[in-house]
Tab-separated table of N, CA and C in Angstrom:
chain	number	residue	atom	x	y	z
A	30	MET	N	-4.627	48.068	-43.305
A	30	MET	CA	-4.008	47.159	-41.777
A	30	MET	C	-5.436	47.042	-41.031
A	31	ALA	N	-6.220	46.169	-41.031
A	31	ALA	CA	-6.754	46.395	-40.440
A	31	ALA	C	-7.121	44.968	-39.506
A	32	ALA	N	-7.674	45.411	-37.731
A	32	ALA	CA	-7.094	43.985	-36.801
A	32	ALA	C	-8.845	44.036	-36.266
A	33	LYS	N	-9.297	42.471	-36.754
A	33	LYS	CA	-10.810	42.704	-36.001
A	33	LYS	C	-11.041	42.221	-34.499
A	34	ARG	N	-11.832	42.915	-34.171
A	34	ARG	CA	-11.773	41.997	-32.549
A	34	ARG	C	-12.909	41.512	-32.197
A	35	LYS	N	-13.006	40.223	-31.622
A	35	LYS	CA	-14.589	40.384	-30.693
A	35	LYS	C	-14.332	40.585	-29.378
A	36	CYS	N	-14.788	41.167	-28.651
A	36	CYS	CA	-15.456	41.188	-26.632
A	36	CYS	C	-16.876	40.010	-26.813
A	37	TRP	N	-16.582	40.680	-25.170
A	37	TRP	CA	-17.427	39.323	-25.079
A	37	TRP	C	-18.508	40.314	-23.482
A	38	SER	N	-19.084	40.385	-23.229
A	38	SER	CA	-19.459	40.720	-21.913
A	38	SER	C	-20.694	39.703	-21.538
A	39	GLY	N	-20.279	39.050	-19.831
A	39	GLY	CA	-21.414	37.651	-19.501
A	39	GLY	C	-22.105	38.275	-18.476
A	40	ASN	N	-23.186	38.236	-18.176
A	40	ASN	CA	-24.611	38.388	-16.983
A	40	ASN	C	-24.917	37.299	-16.657
A	41	ASP	N	-25.241	36.332	-15.269
A	41	ASP	CA	-25.441	35.733	-15.566
A	41	ASP	C	-26.332	35.679	-14.992
A	42	LEU	N	-26.689	37.444	-14.484
A	42	LEU	CA	-28.331	37.329	-13.785
A	42	LEU	C	-29.073	37.586	-14.939
A	43	GLU	N	-29.237	38.153	-15.891
A	43	GLU	CA	-29.715	38.266	-16.892
A	43	GLU	C	-30.992	37.333	-17.459
A	44	ALA	N	-31.897	37.232	-17.679
A	44	ALA	CA	-32.006	35.724	-18.068
A	44	ALA	C	-32.280	36.187	-19.902
A	45	ASP	N	-32.466	36.640	-20.641
A	45	ASP	CA	-32.375	36.490	-21.457
A	45	ASP	C	-31.238	36.848	-22.840
A	46	GLU	N	-30.297	37.853	-22.399
A	46	GLU	CA	-29.461	37.882	-23.003
A	46	GLU	C	-27.805	37.658	-21.931
A	47	LYS	N	-27.858	36.221	-21.357
A	47	LYS	CA	-26.312	35.851	-20.548
A	47	LYS	C	-25.270	36.199	-21.013
A	48	LEU	N	-25.254	36.695	-21.944
A	48	LEU	CA	-24.061	36.074	-22.806
A	48	LEU	C	-23.693	37.063	-23.894
A	49	LYS	N	-23.280	38.038	-24.845
A	49	LYS	CA	-23.322	39.478	-25.290
A	49	LYS	C	-21.624	39.325	-26.115
A	50	ILE	N	-21.364	39.153	-27.465
A	50	ILE	CA	-20.279	39.196	-28.314
A	50	ILE	C	-20.482	40.428	-28.859
A	51	TYR	N	-18.815	41.714	-28.952
A	51	TYR	CA	-19.612	42.870	-29.821
A	51	TYR	C	-18.200	42.201	-31.337
A	52	ASP	N	-18.753	42.661	-32.387
A	52	ASP	CA	-17.938	43.322	-32.949
A	52	ASP	C	-17.277	44.595	-33.670
A	53	LYS	N	-15.853	44.210	-32.844
A	53	LYS	CA	-15.180	46.027	-33.201
A	53	LYS	C	-14.174	44.966	-33.741
A	54	GLY	N	-13.177	46.588	-34.137
A	54	GLY	CA	-12.093	46.444	-34.933
A	54	GLY	C	-11.347	47.690	-34.826
A	55	VAL	N	-10.496	47.922	-35.973
A	55	VAL	CA	-9.520	48.901	-35.302
A	55	VAL	C	-8.948	48.952	-37.458
A	56	ASP	N	-8.866	50.248	-37.485
A	56	ASP	CA	-8.169	50.337	-38.995
A	56	ASP	C	-7.276	51.542	-39.649
A	57	VAL	N	-5.600	50.600	-40.262
A	57	VAL	CA	-4.438	51.450	-39.682
A	57	VAL	C	-4.094	51.473	-41.311
A	58	LYS	N	-3.737	53.117	-41.802
A	58	LYS	CA	-3.467	53.569	-43.087
A	58	LYS	C	-2.654	54.338	-42.679
A	59	SER	N	-1.899	53.356	-43.300
A	59	SER	CA	-0.045	54.664	-43.356
A	59	SER	C	0.057	55.397	-44.372
A	60	GLN	N	0.681	56.548	-44.284
A	60	GLN	CA	0.765	57.400	-45.228
A	60	GLN	C	2.354	58.073	-45.428
A	61	GLU	N	3.174	57.239	-45.406
A	61	GLU	CA	4.845	56.597	-45.978
A	61	GLU	C	4.657	58.069	-44.598
A	62	GLY	N	5.390	57.656	-43.873
A	62	GLY	CA	6.079	57.924	-42.408
A	62	GLY	C	4.949	57.681	-40.671
A	63	VAL	N	5.450	57.241	-39.961
A	63	VAL	CA	5.068	56.846	-38.787
A	63	VAL	C	4.007	57.484	-38.169
A	64	TYR	N	4.405	59.210	-38.818
A	64	TYR	CA	3.742	60.197	-37.622
A	64	TYR	C	2.395	60.363	-38.981
A	65	ASN	N	2.316	59.994	-40.113
A	65	ASN	CA	0.847	60.277	-40.662
A	65	ASN	C	-0.153	58.577	-40.405
A	66	LEU	N	0.554	57.971	-39.924
A	66	LEU	CA	-0.490	56.469	-39.252
A	66	LEU	C	-2.520	57.368	-39.484
A	67	LEU	N	-2.675	56.993	-40.351
A	67	LEU	CA	-4.848	57.576	-39.793
A	67	LEU	C	-5.014	55.790	-39.462
A	68	ILE	N	-6.401	56.216	-38.183
A	68	ILE	CA	-6.282	55.058	-37.289
A	68	ILE	C	-7.721	55.634	-37.206
A	69	SER	N	-8.915	54.706	-37.377
A	69	SER	CA	-9.800	54.515	-37.218
A	69	SER	C	-10.403	53.420	-36.411
A	70	TYR	N	-11.882	53.756	-35.839
A	70	TYR	CA	-12.233	52.317	-34.451
A	70	TYR	C	-12.954	52.172	-35.992
A	71	ARG	N	-13.560	50.931	-35.885
A	71	ARG	CA	-15.295	50.543	-36.223
A	71	ARG	C	-15.836	49.782	-34.971
A	72	SER	N	-17.274	50.001	-34.406
A	72	SER	CA	-18.371	49.180	-33.416
A	72	SER	C	-19.353	48.709	-34.308
A	73	GLY	N	-18.666	47.326	-34.345
A	73	GLY	CA	-20.389	46.528	-35.550
A	73	GLY	C	-21.574	46.002	-34.098
A	74	ASP	N	-21.976	45.014	-35.147
A	74	ASP	CA	-23.304	44.596	-34.743
A	74	ASP	C	-22.423	43.751	-33.080
A	75	MET	N	-23.798	43.593	-32.716
A	75	MET	CA	-23.667	43.060	-30.822
A	75	MET	C	-24.304	41.430	-31.269
A	76	TRP	N	-24.435	40.430	-31.017
A	76	TRP	CA	-24.291	39.210	-31.001
A	76	TRP	C	-25.099	38.488	-29.101
A	77	ALA	N	-26.018	38.078	-29.174
A	77	ALA	CA	-26.688	37.517	-28.119
A	77	ALA	C	-26.973	35.906	-28.534
A	78	PRO	N	-25.687	35.587	-27.791
A	78	PRO	CA	-26.686	33.441	-28.580
A	78	PRO	C	-27.501	33.578	-27.751
A	79	GLN	N	-28.253	32.395	-28.072
A	79	GLN	CA	-29.545	31.214	-27.309
A	79	GLN	C	-28.282	30.718	-26.046
A	80	VAL	N	-28.160	30.942	-24.198
A	80	VAL	CA	-27.605	30.066	-22.967
A	80	VAL	C	-28.790	29.319	-22.619
A	81	GLU	N	-28.378	28.508	-22.988
A	81	GLU	CA	-29.139	27.427	-21.832
A	81	GLU	C	-29.691	27.770	-20.190
A	82	GLN	N	-31.269	27.645	-19.995
A	82	GLN	CA	-31.550	28.458	-18.591
A	82	GLN	C	-30.945	27.554	-17.339
A	83	VAL	N	-29.965	27.189	-17.656
A	83	VAL	CA	-29.675	26.445	-16.316
A	83	VAL	C	-28.672	27.254	-14.716
A	84	GLU	N	-28.151	26.916	-13.985
A	84	GLU	CA	-27.838	27.188	-13.497
A	84	GLU	C	-26.118	26.650	-13.117
A	85	ALA	N	-24.903	27.622	-12.773
A	85	ALA	CA	-23.941	27.115	-13.168
A	85	ALA	C	-23.537	25.987	-12.438
A	86	LEU	N	-23.929	26.753	-11.092
A	86	LEU	CA	-23.836	26.060	-9.296
A	86	LEU	C	-24.129	24.175	-9.831
A	87	ARG	N	-24.887	24.175	-10.818
A	87	ARG	CA	-25.804	23.171	-9.992
A	87	ARG	C	-25.216	22.661	-11.254
A	88	LEU	N	-24.507	22.999	-12.363
A	88	LEU	CA	-23.815	21.764	-13.678
A	88	LEU	C	-23.213	21.842	-12.765
A	89	GLU	N	-22.220	22.788	-12.105
A	89	GLU	CA	-20.684	22.075	-11.353
A	89	GLU	C	-20.543	20.989	-10.465
A	90	LEU	N	-21.504	21.545	-9.575
A	90	LEU	CA	-21.817	19.902	-8.766
A	90	LEU	C	-22.000	18.804	-9.407
A	91	GLY	N	-23.315	18.539	-10.887
A	91	GLY	CA	-23.304	17.653	-11.302
A	91	GLY	C	-22.521	17.055	-11.715
A	92	TYR	N	-21.276	17.591	-12.599
A	92	TYR	CA	-20.151	17.538	-13.236
A	92	TYR	C	-18.962	16.761	-12.437
A	93	PHE	N	-19.518	17.098	-10.947
A	93	PHE	CA	-18.575	17.059	-9.728
A	93	PHE	C	-19.116	15.773	-9.489
A	94	VAL	N	-20.540	15.060	-9.423
A	94	VAL	CA	-21.227	13.629	-8.338
A	94	VAL	C	-20.280	12.892	-9.877
A	95	GLU	N	-20.427	12.691	-10.987
A	95	GLU	CA	-19.616	12.561	-11.715
A	95	GLU	C	-19.207	11.799	-12.009
A	96	CYS	N	-18.067	12.337	-11.547
A	96	CYS	CA	-16.074	12.261	-11.659
A	96	CYS	C	-16.263	11.470	-10.311
A	97	ILE	N	-17.335	11.784	-9.185
A	97	ILE	CA	-16.797	10.974	-8.332
A	97	ILE	C	-17.139	9.370	-8.707
A	98	LYS	N	-19.021	9.256	-8.821
A	98	LYS	CA	-19.532	7.782	-9.347
A	98	LYS	C	-18.865	7.050	-10.261
A	99	LYS	N	-18.237	7.871	-11.874
A	99	LYS	CA	-16.858	7.183	-12.101
A	99	LYS	C	-15.501	6.976	-11.775
A	100	GLY	N	-15.068	7.513	-10.890
A	100	GLY	CA	-13.123	7.626	-10.057
A	100	GLY	C	-12.622	8.063	-10.927
A	101	GLU	N	-13.027	8.900	-12.271
A	101	GLU	CA	-12.498	9.938	-13.058
A	101	GLU	C	-11.974	11.726	-12.200
A	102	ARG	N	-10.875	12.098	-12.814
A	102	ARG	CA	-10.419	13.042	-11.760
A	102	ARG	C	-11.332	14.343	-12.995
A	103	PRO	N	-11.295	15.378	-11.885
A	103	PRO	CA	-12.227	16.355	-12.899
A	103	PRO	C	-11.322	17.846	-13.596
A	104	PHE	N	-11.874	17.761	-14.200
A	104	PHE	CA	-10.957	19.190	-14.808
A	104	PHE	C	-10.420	20.340	-13.655
A	105	ASN	N	-11.553	20.538	-13.151
A	105	ASN	CA	-11.516	21.482	-12.432
A	105	ASN	C	-11.249	21.527	-10.774
A	106	ASP	N	-10.263	20.871	-11.007
A	106	ASP	CA	-10.000	20.713	-9.530
A	106	ASP	C	-8.989	21.114	-9.109
A	107	GLY	N	-8.343	20.582	-7.479
A	107	GLY	CA	-7.439	21.891	-6.646
A	107	GLY	C	-6.512	22.381	-7.711
A	108	CYS	N	-5.981	22.370	-8.489
A	108	CYS	CA	-4.403	22.557	-9.052
A	108	CYS	C	-5.016	23.716	-10.260
A	109	ALA	N	-6.896	23.732	-10.469
A	109	ALA	CA	-6.838	24.521	-11.401
A	109	ALA	C	-7.474	25.996	-10.292
A	110	GLY	N	-7.849	25.468	-9.060
A	110	GLY	CA	-8.752	26.384	-8.580
A	110	GLY	C	-7.578	26.869	-7.885
A	111	LEU	N	-6.134	26.896	-7.892
A	111	LEU	CA	-4.693	28.034	-7.809
A	111	LEU	C	-4.588	28.410	-8.746
A	112	LYS	N	-5.511	28.613	-9.842
A	112	LYS	CA	-4.615	28.954	-11.125
A	112	LYS	C	-5.327	30.198	-10.961
A	113	VAL	N	-6.704	29.406	-10.694
A	113	VAL	CA	-8.309	30.889	-10.742
A	113	VAL	C	-7.496	31.787	-9.547
A	114	VAL	N	-6.875	31.218	-8.351
A	114	VAL	CA	-6.387	32.292	-7.147
A	114	VAL	C	-6.080	33.325	-7.915
A	115	ARG	N	-4.675	32.987	-8.200
A	115	ARG	CA	-3.305	33.138	-8.962
A	115	ARG	C	-3.991	34.329	-9.861
A	116	MET	N	-4.868	34.086	-10.450
A	116	MET	CA	-5.316	35.344	-12.140
A	116	MET	C	-5.734	36.564	-11.473
A	117	LEU	N	-6.635	35.925	-9.853
A	117	LEU	CA	-7.365	36.886	-9.055
A	117	LEU	C	-6.693	37.531	-8.414
A	118	GLU	N	-5.489	37.500	-7.612
A	118	GLU	CA	-4.230	37.781	-7.481
A	118	GLU	C	-3.611	38.565	-7.861
A	119	ALA	N	-3.898	38.349	-9.248
A	119	ALA	CA	-2.873	39.362	-10.075
A	119	ALA	C	-3.509	40.725	-10.588
A	120	ALA	N	-4.863	40.036	-10.536
A	120	ALA	CA	-5.744	40.792	-11.048
A	120	ALA	C	-5.882	42.354	-9.832
A	121	SER	N	-5.662	41.450	-9.107
A	121	SER	CA	-6.077	42.557	-8.302
A	121	SER	C	-4.694	43.445	-7.809
A	122	GLU	N	-4.316	42.891	-8.355
A	122	GLU	CA	-2.294	43.473	-7.605
A	122	GLU	C	-1.894	44.978	-9.120
A	123	SER	N	-2.549	44.206	-10.284
A	123	SER	CA	-2.215	45.275	-11.380
A	123	SER	C	-3.511	46.356	-11.175
A	124	LEU	N	-4.814	46.172	-10.670
A	124	LEU	CA	-5.257	47.628	-10.387
A	124	LEU	C	-4.529	48.916	-9.702
A	125	GLY	N	-3.258	48.659	-9.072
A	125	GLY	CA	-2.315	49.628	-7.847
A	125	GLY	C	-1.329	49.294	-9.411
A	126	LYS	N	-0.806	48.999	-9.779
A	126	LYS	CA	-0.026	49.509	-11.245
A	126	LYS	C	-0.674	50.091	-12.021
A	127	ARG	N	-0.675	50.498	-12.656
A	127	ARG	CA	-1.548	51.052	-14.252
A	127	ARG	C	-0.077	51.064	-15.263
A	128	GLY	N	-0.379	50.309	-16.309
A	128	GLY	CA	0.918	50.639	-17.154
A	128	GLY	C	2.238	48.959	-17.287
A	129	GLU	N	2.642	48.578	-16.013
A	129	GLU	CA	3.210	48.158	-15.440
A	129	GLU	C	2.503	46.607	-15.473
A	130	ILE	N	3.788	45.959	-15.970
A	130	ILE	CA	3.203	43.945	-16.094
A	130	ILE	C	3.063	43.834	-14.188
A	131	VAL	N	1.864	42.467	-14.612
A	131	VAL	CA	2.298	42.205	-13.450
A	131	VAL	C	2.343	39.907	-13.920
A	132	TYR	N	2.766	39.689	-13.096
A	132	TYR	CA	3.673	38.192	-13.603
A	132	TYR	C	2.483	37.581	-12.564
A	133	VAL	N	2.276	36.341	-14.037
A	133	VAL	CA	1.315	35.571	-12.459
A	133	VAL	C	2.065	34.158	-12.438
């Protein structure tokens, strides 16, 4: 049984590699019984796709202004902001509760 996983990291301050995607995986092989599992970890390539050199805040503000001009409701409205705040609070709470479930 093989599990493939794509991990990513982002750094908006990095000019050339703002986004990095890592190809990682785990291979699990069974040898008759739970106690004889063989697990091997695989670390593959890193890919840095080209990302347009634009300030994120400038894009957000431009989108917001366009929504006002067109009378449309932005997808990142107050409800979306509240969800983000709740997730950040849960993440902060989870730092002190290692191994415990924190509900959002």
